[in-house]
Every structure is written in structure tokens, then in C-alpha cells.
């Protein structure tokens, strides 16, 4: 049976990985090498230097490509390293259309690093396709999409956005960190390249930082490989090993993340102390139908707005015990944060409020603990605050 015929959960465990030919070792070893012996000058066995290629990374890249349903995977030292590599494809004077609620670090590298290199960026509501069309220019080379978005869980239509990008000769890149390939495979909807912070669900245990790009386009992959090697933001073999260990259990973890998040979202939705719940799995979510079509389930991230002040909401996130107060997401453990005071504090309050990022908005990365304990934790923290 070829890898292509196997289902996701089987490929997650086997794709890119064969037992070691000599020893039978089942798991890809951590090839802790910077360099490789050559049989004659230039006559090597596929590896010359580990920035260019490393066998542990090769297996990870093949595994990730298979999970995203693409041909080519490239791993990086962080999600930002992966995002940077997509921007390396562009030239001075090129224009990028991006979602107006992309990850803060993405907004930062766009505006505080690459605007200085004469790239131009427009941030628009990518759920409004007329606004996206209106933002496209002759010089637009890239449309950057996240879905679901952070922290308001808007769902973007990858099919429609990739079409708009292609009508204008631009690439469509999708950051699939929140959904993971278990729930959503943007290449199937026409995206040209998929980006990941492997730090999150794919690693899955909050014990590494890494990133990846996957594409089906050989010529594009060659250019990504060139920048991967030239810029050098490559992951260590140890981190590649950890991600490979993480992807093996991605399916079972995501099932539990989704189940817990849905149960908490429904419970919060009926709670007096909560004004609004943002979770695409709720039928009341404006993008619920699109999410149901584009995703296989609704994910482990949810946000909710407490009926509280900024200070009360800060007290709430400090009071939780099973939910750890921390940035990041996608690990087996539940994390909670207050965007207005943490991840999005740098955005001026007026701008924040206009984008729906109110003071009492809380974002949760729902882990795989027992859901009753998670509920009890939130209930107790709410009681303390009210
Ligand atoms: N993309 C998204 C959606 C993220 O949430 C993050 C980090 O939080 C990144 C990219 C950047 O990834 P990393 O922190 O691995 O550099």
C-alpha cells in the first residue's frame, strides 16, 4: 500500500519514516551531525552539511508534506522562520494583502522588518472578499491568510481567497497553525503554500519551537529550499525528532482538543457571566457553515468575553489553576490568556476595541485534560471574580 492510499492517522505515524536499514531501529534517530563523510570530492550520500539537509529533518519534512497532502515540506527553526522564508520570495516594490487579524508576530515582521525593504502591506478583513479584491494591485504577489483567526476565531474561505490571489497572479499562503492538517488541508482548496508554527499542535507538548512550509509546486519548493539553506533558520535534529514524535499522536490529541473545546464553548455560551463566545463549532458563530465545510472539526481554540472590566478579567485568568496563564497554544495542557493585557496589548485600545478585542476578552487553548476539571476550574475562577 503506498503512503498516498493510507489515511491520515496511519500516515501521521509512518509517512517519511522507515525502520533503520542496518539496525531496524524503529524511530528516526537524532542525527546529531553538522557534516558528513564524502567518498570523493563532491561524491556524497545525499548529505553534505546539516543546514542544507539532515536525515532527521528529511523524515520530518516528508511526514509534514504527507499530512498536508503536499509533495514538498521544509522545516524551520520557528514559525517565524517559515514566514520569513515566504517573504524572501518577494522583491522590493511587491505588495502583500493580509488578514487584519493575523498573528501579531506576522504583523510585526511584515510592518517592522519588510516594509523597510520596500515591500508594501495592506491588512483587510479577509472574510470580506470585495475588500480583498479592492486591495489587490498590479504589484500584489502574495495573499496571506490565517483561518481560524486569533483570537476572534473568524473563518476564512481558502477556496475563494486562493481564487482571488490567482486571478491577480499572486500566491496564496495559508497559516494552518490553529486548525492543523488533521482538521483542514489548505492545499486542497487551492492554497500554494501552507505555513505552520510546529511549536503548537504539531509538536503538541509545549517543549520545542519550530516551523514548516508545505507546497505541491516543485519550482516553488526549490526556491523555498534555496532560502532555507541561504538564510539558515533551520531546526535542530533534536527538535525535528520531537515534532516527529508529536505528529504521531496528532489525530487522537486533536479529537480530544475539539471535544473539550466544544463542550466548554457550549457551557460558556449558556453562562450568565459570559457575554459572547467565539467558537466556530457553535451554530450561532457567523462562519459556522463555512467552518463545517472547510474543516473536519472545529479545533481546540476558543475565546469568550466576560461580563467584566479589564481588571476583573485579569483577576479571572490569574485565578484559574488547571488553565495555566500563559501565551502560546496547542499543547496537551490548557492555557488561558487575556489578549488586551498580553498578546495584543501593544495595539492601541481604540484600534483593539474596533477590531472586537475588548478588555474582558479571554482566549483559551483547551487542552486534553478531563473536561469536567476544566469546567470546574473556570467556574471557580468566575465565582471568585463575581
Ligand atoms: N503563526 C501563528 C498562527 C502563531 O500563533 C504563531 C505563534 O504564536 C506563529 C505563526 C509563529 O510561530 P513561532 O512562535 O513558532 O515562531
Short mmCIF file of C-alpha atoms and ligand atoms in Angstrom, two decimals:
data_model
loop_
_atom_site.label_atom_id
_atom_site.label_comp_id
_atom_site.label_asym_id
_atom_site.label_seq_id
_atom_site.Cartn_x
_atom_site.Cartn_y
_atom_site.Cartn_z
CA UNK A 1 0.00 0.00 0.00
CA UNK A 2 1.52 3.35 -0.96
CA UNK A 3 1.54 6.18 1.56
CA UNK A 4 -0.95 8.03 -0.63
CA UNK A 5 -3.61 5.35 -0.09
CA UNK A 6 -3.30 5.46 3.68
CA UNK A 7 -5.47 7.51 5.96
CA UNK A 8 -4.25 10.49 7.95
CA UNK A 9 -3.71 8.67 11.25
CA UNK A 10 -1.62 5.96 9.57
CA UNK A 11 0.48 8.46 7.64
CA UNK A 12 0.97 10.51 10.82
CA UNK A 13 2.77 7.52 12.33
CA UNK A 14 4.57 6.13 9.27
CA UNK A 15 4.97 8.71 6.48
CA UNK A 16 8.59 9.67 5.91
CA UNK A 17 9.84 7.07 8.38
CA UNK A 18 11.19 3.59 7.72
CA UNK A 19 12.98 1.41 10.27
CA UNK A 20 16.75 1.92 10.04
CA UNK A 21 18.09 -0.40 7.29
CA UNK A 22 21.08 -1.55 9.34
CA UNK A 23 19.75 -1.86 12.89
CA UNK A 24 15.99 -2.00 12.48
CA UNK A 25 15.66 0.95 14.89
CA UNK A 26 12.01 1.92 14.57
CA UNK A 27 12.26 5.61 15.33
CA UNK A 28 14.18 8.08 13.18
CA UNK A 29 17.45 8.68 15.06
CA UNK A 30 18.54 12.15 16.09
CA UNK A 31 21.35 12.66 13.56
CA UNK A 32 23.49 14.99 15.63
CA UNK A 33 25.87 15.81 12.79
CA UNK A 34 26.97 19.06 11.25
CA UNK A 35 28.84 17.33 8.42
CA UNK A 36 29.05 14.03 6.50
CA UNK A 37 31.95 11.98 5.12
CA UNK A 38 32.31 12.13 1.34
CA UNK A 39 33.61 9.18 -0.72
CA UNK A 40 35.42 11.53 -3.13
CA UNK A 41 35.28 15.33 -3.52
CA UNK A 42 31.62 16.16 -4.20
CA UNK A 43 30.67 12.48 -4.07
CA UNK A 44 28.41 12.32 -1.03
CA UNK A 45 25.45 10.18 0.00
CA UNK A 46 22.81 12.87 -0.14
CA UNK A 47 24.03 14.91 2.81
CA UNK A 48 26.92 17.40 2.91
CA UNK A 49 26.15 19.81 5.72
CA UNK A 50 23.24 19.89 8.17
CA UNK A 51 21.99 23.40 7.42
CA UNK A 52 21.40 22.17 3.87
CA UNK A 53 19.98 18.81 4.88
CA UNK A 54 19.87 16.45 7.83
CA UNK A 55 18.30 12.96 7.86
CA UNK A 56 16.12 13.64 10.93
CA UNK A 57 14.83 16.78 9.24
CA UNK A 58 14.29 14.92 5.96
CA UNK A 59 11.96 12.46 7.68
CA UNK A 60 10.07 15.26 9.40
CA UNK A 61 9.71 17.21 6.16
CA UNK A 62 8.34 14.14 4.37
CA UNK A 63 5.95 13.46 7.24
CA UNK A 64 4.61 17.03 7.25
CA UNK A 65 4.23 17.08 3.46
CA UNK A 66 2.19 13.89 3.63
CA UNK A 67 -0.08 15.24 6.38
CA UNK A 68 -0.82 18.44 4.44
CA UNK A 69 -1.39 16.41 1.26
CA UNK A 70 1.54 18.17 -0.44
CA UNK A 71 4.64 16.90 -2.20
CA UNK A 72 7.28 19.04 -0.52
CA UNK A 73 7.91 20.00 3.10
CA UNK A 74 10.53 22.35 4.56
CA UNK A 75 11.19 22.68 8.28
CA UNK A 76 12.44 25.82 10.03
CA UNK A 77 13.73 26.89 13.42
CA UNK A 78 10.41 28.59 14.22
CA UNK A 79 7.07 29.51 12.70
CA UNK A 80 8.54 32.99 12.16
CA UNK A 81 11.47 31.42 10.30
CA UNK A 82 8.95 29.79 7.97
CA UNK A 83 7.01 33.05 7.48
CA UNK A 84 10.26 34.91 6.81
CA UNK A 85 11.09 32.41 4.08
CA UNK A 86 7.82 33.11 2.25
CA UNK A 87 8.67 36.83 2.35
CA UNK A 88 12.13 36.05 0.95
CA UNK A 89 10.34 35.09 -2.29
CA UNK A 90 9.27 38.72 -2.82
CA UNK A 91 11.13 41.68 -4.36
CA UNK A 92 11.24 45.34 -3.34
CA UNK A 93 8.09 47.06 -4.59
CA UNK A 94 5.94 43.95 -4.26
CA UNK A 95 2.64 44.22 -2.42
CA UNK A 96 1.03 41.81 0.05
CA UNK A 97 -2.63 41.58 1.09
CA UNK A 98 -3.04 40.05 4.55
CA UNK A 99 -5.84 39.50 7.04
CA UNK A 100 -6.37 42.35 9.50
CA UNK A 101 -6.30 39.93 12.44
CA UNK A 102 -3.19 37.88 11.63
CA UNK A 103 -0.88 36.71 14.42
CA UNK A 104 0.91 39.69 15.99
CA UNK A 105 4.36 38.35 15.09
CA UNK A 106 3.27 38.08 11.45
CA UNK A 107 2.05 41.69 11.53
CA UNK A 108 5.37 42.69 13.14
CA UNK A 109 7.65 41.03 10.57
CA UNK A 110 5.53 42.48 7.76
CA UNK A 111 5.46 46.06 9.01
CA UNK A 112 8.59 46.40 11.15
CA UNK A 113 11.02 44.32 9.11
CA UNK A 114 9.90 44.02 5.49
CA UNK A 115 8.40 47.49 4.99
CA UNK A 116 11.99 48.66 5.44
CA UNK A 117 12.90 46.51 2.44
CA UNK A 118 10.22 48.27 0.37
CA UNK A 119 7.58 45.57 0.49
CA UNK A 120 4.09 47.01 0.90
CA UNK A 121 1.29 45.53 3.00
CA UNK A 122 -2.44 46.06 3.21
CA UNK A 123 -4.38 44.49 6.07
CA UNK A 124 -8.02 43.82 5.28
CA UNK A 125 -10.93 41.79 6.61
CA UNK A 126 -10.34 38.63 4.58
CA UNK A 127 -13.88 37.40 5.29
CA UNK A 128 -14.98 40.34 3.07
CA UNK A 129 -13.99 39.23 -0.43
CA UNK A 130 -14.92 42.57 -2.02
CA UNK A 131 -12.48 44.25 0.35
CA UNK A 132 -9.79 41.74 -0.62
CA UNK A 133 -10.46 42.31 -4.34
CA UNK A 134 -10.34 46.08 -3.81
CA UNK A 135 -6.98 45.78 -2.06
CA UNK A 136 -5.36 43.79 -4.88
CA UNK A 137 -2.92 45.75 -7.04
CA UNK A 138 -0.85 45.08 -10.14
CA UNK A 139 2.10 44.58 -7.80
CA UNK A 140 0.33 42.16 -5.41
CA UNK A 141 2.39 38.98 -5.23
CA UNK A 142 1.06 37.38 -2.06
CA UNK A 143 -2.24 36.95 -0.21
CA UNK A 144 -1.62 35.88 3.39
CA UNK A 145 -4.46 34.08 5.15
CA UNK A 146 -4.98 32.66 8.63
CA UNK A 147 -8.01 30.56 9.49
CA UNK A 148 -9.45 30.35 12.10
CA UNK A 149 -8.03 33.68 13.20
CA UNK A 150 -6.66 34.70 16.53
CA UNK A 151 -8.33 35.46 18.92
CA UNK A 152 -11.81 36.03 17.42
CA UNK A 153 -11.95 32.71 15.52
CA UNK A 154 -13.12 34.16 12.21
CA UNK A 155 -13.09 31.55 9.48
CA UNK A 156 -11.69 32.45 6.06
CA UNK A 157 -12.77 30.82 2.82
CA UNK A 158 -9.47 29.48 1.44
CA UNK A 159 -11.04 28.43 -1.88
CA UNK A 160 -12.35 31.93 -2.59
CA UNK A 161 -9.21 33.73 -1.39
CA UNK A 162 -6.90 31.47 -3.42
CA UNK A 163 -9.05 32.22 -6.50
CA UNK A 164 -8.74 35.97 -5.93
CA UNK A 165 -4.96 35.64 -5.47
CA UNK A 166 -4.59 33.57 -8.64
CA UNK A 167 -6.78 35.91 -10.73
CA UNK A 168 -4.13 38.53 -9.96
CA UNK A 169 -1.14 36.25 -10.46
CA UNK A 170 -0.35 36.23 -6.73
CA UNK A 171 0.49 33.34 -4.42
CA UNK A 172 -1.93 32.36 -1.66
CA UNK A 173 -0.24 31.34 1.61
CA UNK A 174 -2.28 29.92 4.49
CA UNK A 175 -1.07 29.76 8.07
CA UNK A 176 -2.67 26.48 9.19
CA UNK A 177 -1.30 26.54 12.75
CA UNK A 178 -4.67 26.81 14.52
CA UNK A 179 -6.51 24.13 12.54
CA UNK A 180 -3.65 21.66 11.84
CA UNK A 181 -3.76 19.36 8.79
CA UNK A 182 -5.88 16.91 10.79
CA UNK A 183 -8.78 19.37 10.54
CA UNK A 184 -8.03 21.37 7.40
CA UNK A 185 -5.72 21.00 4.38
CA UNK A 186 -5.50 24.35 2.56
CA UNK A 187 -3.67 22.91 -0.49
CA UNK A 188 -6.91 21.03 -1.29
CA UNK A 189 -8.64 24.41 -1.54
CA UNK A 190 -6.06 25.93 -3.88
CA UNK A 191 -3.50 27.46 -1.49
CA UNK A 192 0.03 27.49 -2.93
CA UNK A 193 1.89 27.15 0.33
CA UNK A 194 0.89 26.19 3.86
CA UNK A 195 2.73 27.58 6.85
CA UNK A 196 2.97 26.17 10.38
CA UNK A 197 4.23 27.06 13.76
CA UNK A 198 5.14 23.47 14.72
CA UNK A 199 5.60 24.89 18.21
CA UNK A 200 1.85 24.48 18.66
CA UNK A 201 -0.35 21.43 17.91
CA UNK A 202 2.07 19.53 15.67
CA UNK A 203 4.75 19.45 18.35
CA UNK A 204 1.88 19.29 20.79
CA UNK A 205 3.71 19.27 24.12
CA UNK A 206 4.99 22.85 24.56
CA UNK A 207 8.58 21.61 24.54
CA UNK A 208 10.01 22.99 21.30
CA UNK A 209 9.95 25.89 18.84
CA UNK A 210 9.87 25.08 15.10
CA UNK A 211 8.08 25.91 11.85
CA UNK A 212 7.31 24.48 8.43
CA UNK A 213 6.19 25.21 4.88
CA UNK A 214 4.48 22.70 2.59
CA UNK A 215 3.73 23.06 -1.11
CA UNK A 216 2.81 20.96 -4.13
CA UNK A 217 4.76 23.14 -6.54
CA UNK A 218 8.25 21.83 -7.28
CA UNK A 219 9.60 25.13 -8.60
CA UNK A 220 8.28 26.97 -5.55
CA UNK A 221 9.77 24.36 -3.23
CA UNK A 222 13.16 24.80 -4.91
CA UNK A 223 13.06 28.49 -4.17
CA UNK A 224 11.99 27.82 -0.56
CA UNK A 225 14.85 25.32 -0.21
CA UNK A 226 17.29 27.92 -1.55
CA UNK A 227 16.22 30.44 1.12
CA UNK A 228 16.03 27.76 3.81
CA UNK A 229 19.70 26.98 3.18
CA UNK A 230 20.83 30.54 2.43
CA UNK A 231 19.17 32.23 5.40
CA UNK A 232 19.79 29.26 7.68
CA UNK A 233 16.79 29.32 10.07
CA UNK A 234 16.80 25.52 10.25
CA UNK A 235 15.67 23.42 13.22
CA UNK A 236 17.95 21.19 15.29
CA UNK A 237 17.77 17.43 14.70
CA UNK A 238 16.52 17.08 18.29
CA UNK A 239 13.58 19.43 17.65
CA UNK A 240 12.81 17.57 14.40
CA UNK A 241 12.73 14.33 16.40
CA UNK A 242 10.34 15.88 18.93
CA UNK A 243 7.97 17.10 16.21
CA UNK A 244 8.02 13.65 14.60
CA UNK A 245 7.04 12.22 17.96
CA UNK A 246 4.28 14.83 18.24
CA UNK A 247 2.71 14.27 14.83
CA UNK A 248 2.24 10.56 15.58
CA UNK A 249 -0.48 11.36 18.12
CA UNK A 250 -1.89 14.46 16.40
CA UNK A 251 -5.19 12.81 15.47
CA UNK A 252 -6.04 11.49 18.90
CA UNK A 253 -4.95 14.71 20.56
CA UNK A 254 -7.00 16.85 18.17
CA UNK A 255 -10.09 14.71 18.70
CA UNK A 256 -9.88 15.38 22.43
CA UNK A 257 -8.95 19.08 21.97
CA UNK A 258 -12.02 19.53 19.76
CA UNK A 259 -14.37 17.61 22.05
CA UNK A 260 -13.27 19.52 25.15
CA UNK A 261 -13.39 22.90 23.39
CA UNK A 262 -16.87 22.27 22.04
CA UNK A 263 -18.20 21.21 25.43
CA UNK A 264 -16.67 24.26 27.13
CA UNK A 265 -17.93 26.59 24.37
CA UNK A 266 -21.49 25.28 24.79
CA UNK A 267 -21.27 25.56 28.56
CA UNK A 268 -19.83 29.10 28.46
CA UNK A 269 -22.48 30.11 25.91
CA UNK A 270 -25.18 29.46 28.48
CA UNK A 271 -23.33 31.11 31.39
CA UNK A 272 -24.69 34.36 32.87
CA UNK A 273 -21.22 35.81 33.42
CA UNK A 274 -20.28 35.46 29.75
CA UNK A 275 -21.38 38.00 27.11
CA UNK A 276 -20.09 36.29 23.97
CA UNK A 277 -18.40 33.03 22.95
CA UNK A 278 -16.27 32.79 19.82
CA UNK A 279 -16.03 29.18 18.65
CA UNK A 280 -16.73 28.13 15.03
CA UNK A 281 -18.35 24.91 16.27
CA UNK A 282 -21.28 26.86 17.74
CA UNK A 283 -24.18 27.14 15.31
CA UNK A 284 -24.51 30.79 16.31
CA UNK A 285 -20.98 31.52 15.01
CA UNK A 286 -21.32 33.62 11.81
CA UNK A 287 -18.87 31.36 9.91
CA UNK A 288 -20.19 28.05 11.28
CA UNK A 289 -21.35 26.70 7.88
CA UNK A 290 -18.09 27.57 6.16
CA UNK A 291 -16.12 26.01 9.02
CA UNK A 292 -18.24 22.85 8.80
CA UNK A 293 -17.47 22.62 5.09
CA UNK A 294 -13.78 23.51 5.13
CA UNK A 295 -12.77 21.82 8.38
CA UNK A 296 -13.24 18.28 9.66
CA UNK A 297 -13.88 19.58 13.18
CA UNK A 298 -13.76 22.98 14.86
CA UNK A 299 -10.48 22.99 16.76
CA UNK A 300 -9.26 23.42 20.30
CA UNK A 301 -9.10 27.21 20.48
CA UNK A 302 -11.93 29.35 21.80
CA UNK A 303 -12.41 32.89 23.04
CA UNK A 304 -15.07 34.40 25.25
CA UNK A 305 -15.97 37.79 26.59
CA UNK A 306 -16.65 38.04 30.28
CA UNK A 307 -19.19 40.47 31.64
CA UNK A 308 -16.31 42.19 33.46
CA UNK A 309 -13.78 45.02 33.46
CA UNK A 310 -10.18 44.69 32.25
CA UNK A 311 -9.04 44.29 35.87
CA UNK A 312 -11.68 41.67 36.69
CA UNK A 313 -10.80 39.73 33.57
CA UNK A 314 -7.12 39.89 34.58
CA UNK A 315 -8.09 38.53 38.01
CA UNK A 316 -10.08 35.74 36.37
CA UNK A 317 -7.13 34.47 34.29
CA UNK A 318 -4.88 34.71 37.34
CA UNK A 319 -7.33 32.62 39.42
CA UNK A 320 -7.52 29.58 37.12
CA UNK A 321 -5.36 26.67 38.21
CA UNK A 322 -5.78 23.88 35.64
CA UNK A 323 -5.67 26.51 32.89
CA UNK A 324 -2.18 28.00 33.12
CA UNK A 325 -1.90 31.72 32.48
CA UNK A 326 0.47 31.78 29.51
CA UNK A 327 0.83 32.77 25.88
CA UNK A 328 1.14 30.13 23.14
CA UNK A 329 -1.28 27.30 22.39
CA UNK A 330 -1.67 23.79 21.05
CA UNK A 331 -0.05 21.80 23.85
CA UNK A 332 -1.74 18.97 25.74
CA UNK A 333 -2.18 21.30 28.72
CA UNK A 334 -4.80 24.04 28.82
CA UNK A 335 -3.59 27.63 28.63
CA UNK A 336 -5.50 30.86 29.17
CA UNK A 337 -4.67 34.46 28.37
CA UNK A 338 -6.17 37.92 28.17
CA UNK A 339 -5.32 39.40 24.74
CA UNK A 340 -5.91 43.06 25.77
CA UNK A 341 -3.36 42.75 28.58
CA UNK A 342 -0.99 40.24 26.94
CA UNK A 343 -0.68 39.16 23.28
CA UNK A 344 -2.43 42.21 21.84
CA UNK A 345 -1.52 44.83 24.48
CA UNK A 346 0.73 46.66 22.00
CA UNK A 347 -2.28 47.61 19.85
CA UNK A 348 -3.79 50.97 20.95
CA UNK A 349 -7.04 50.44 22.90
CA UNK A 350 -9.27 52.21 20.33
CA UNK A 351 -7.88 50.09 17.49
CA UNK A 352 -8.22 46.99 19.64
CA UNK A 353 -11.84 47.69 20.53
CA UNK A 354 -12.69 48.47 16.89
CA UNK A 355 -11.36 45.04 15.94
CA UNK A 356 -13.51 43.40 18.64
CA UNK A 357 -10.61 42.77 21.02
CA UNK A 358 -12.36 44.07 24.11
CA UNK A 359 -10.78 44.31 27.57
CA UNK A 360 -12.68 41.32 29.04
CA UNK A 361 -11.95 39.02 26.07
CA UNK A 362 -10.31 35.77 27.19
CA UNK A 363 -8.57 33.29 24.86
CA UNK A 364 -8.23 29.64 25.82
CA UNK A 365 -6.15 26.89 24.29
CA UNK A 366 -8.23 23.97 25.51
CA UNK A 367 -6.02 21.02 26.42
CA UNK A 368 -6.76 17.33 26.67
CA UNK A 369 -7.34 17.13 30.44
CA UNK A 370 -10.70 15.85 31.70
CA UNK A 371 -13.29 18.37 30.60
CA UNK A 372 -15.05 18.33 34.00
CA UNK A 373 -11.86 19.57 35.65
CA UNK A 374 -11.54 22.33 33.05
CA UNK A 375 -15.14 23.38 33.62
CA UNK A 376 -14.75 23.32 37.39
CA UNK A 377 -11.62 25.47 37.08
CA UNK A 378 -13.39 28.14 35.02
CA UNK A 379 -16.46 28.00 37.28
CA UNK A 380 -14.34 28.55 40.40
CA UNK A 381 -12.42 31.46 38.83
CA UNK A 382 -15.68 33.08 37.76
CA UNK A 383 -17.10 32.75 41.26
CA UNK A 384 -14.03 34.49 42.72
CA UNK A 385 -14.31 37.37 40.26
CA UNK A 386 -18.06 37.89 40.55
N1 LIG B 1 1.50 31.63 13.26
C1 LIG B 1 0.62 31.60 14.27
C2 LIG B 1 -0.85 31.49 13.96
C3 LIG B 1 1.05 31.68 15.59
O1 LIG B 1 0.15 31.66 16.59
C4 LIG B 1 2.45 31.80 15.84
C5 LIG B 1 2.95 31.90 17.23
O2 LIG B 1 2.22 32.06 18.17
C6 LIG B 1 3.32 31.83 14.76
C7 LIG B 1 2.82 31.73 13.48
C8 LIG B 1 4.80 31.97 14.97
O3 LIG B 1 5.34 30.74 15.34
P1 LIG B 1 6.64 30.55 16.28
O4 LIG B 1 6.29 31.10 17.62
O5 LIG B 1 6.88 29.09 16.25
O6 LIG B 1 7.75 31.33 15.63
#
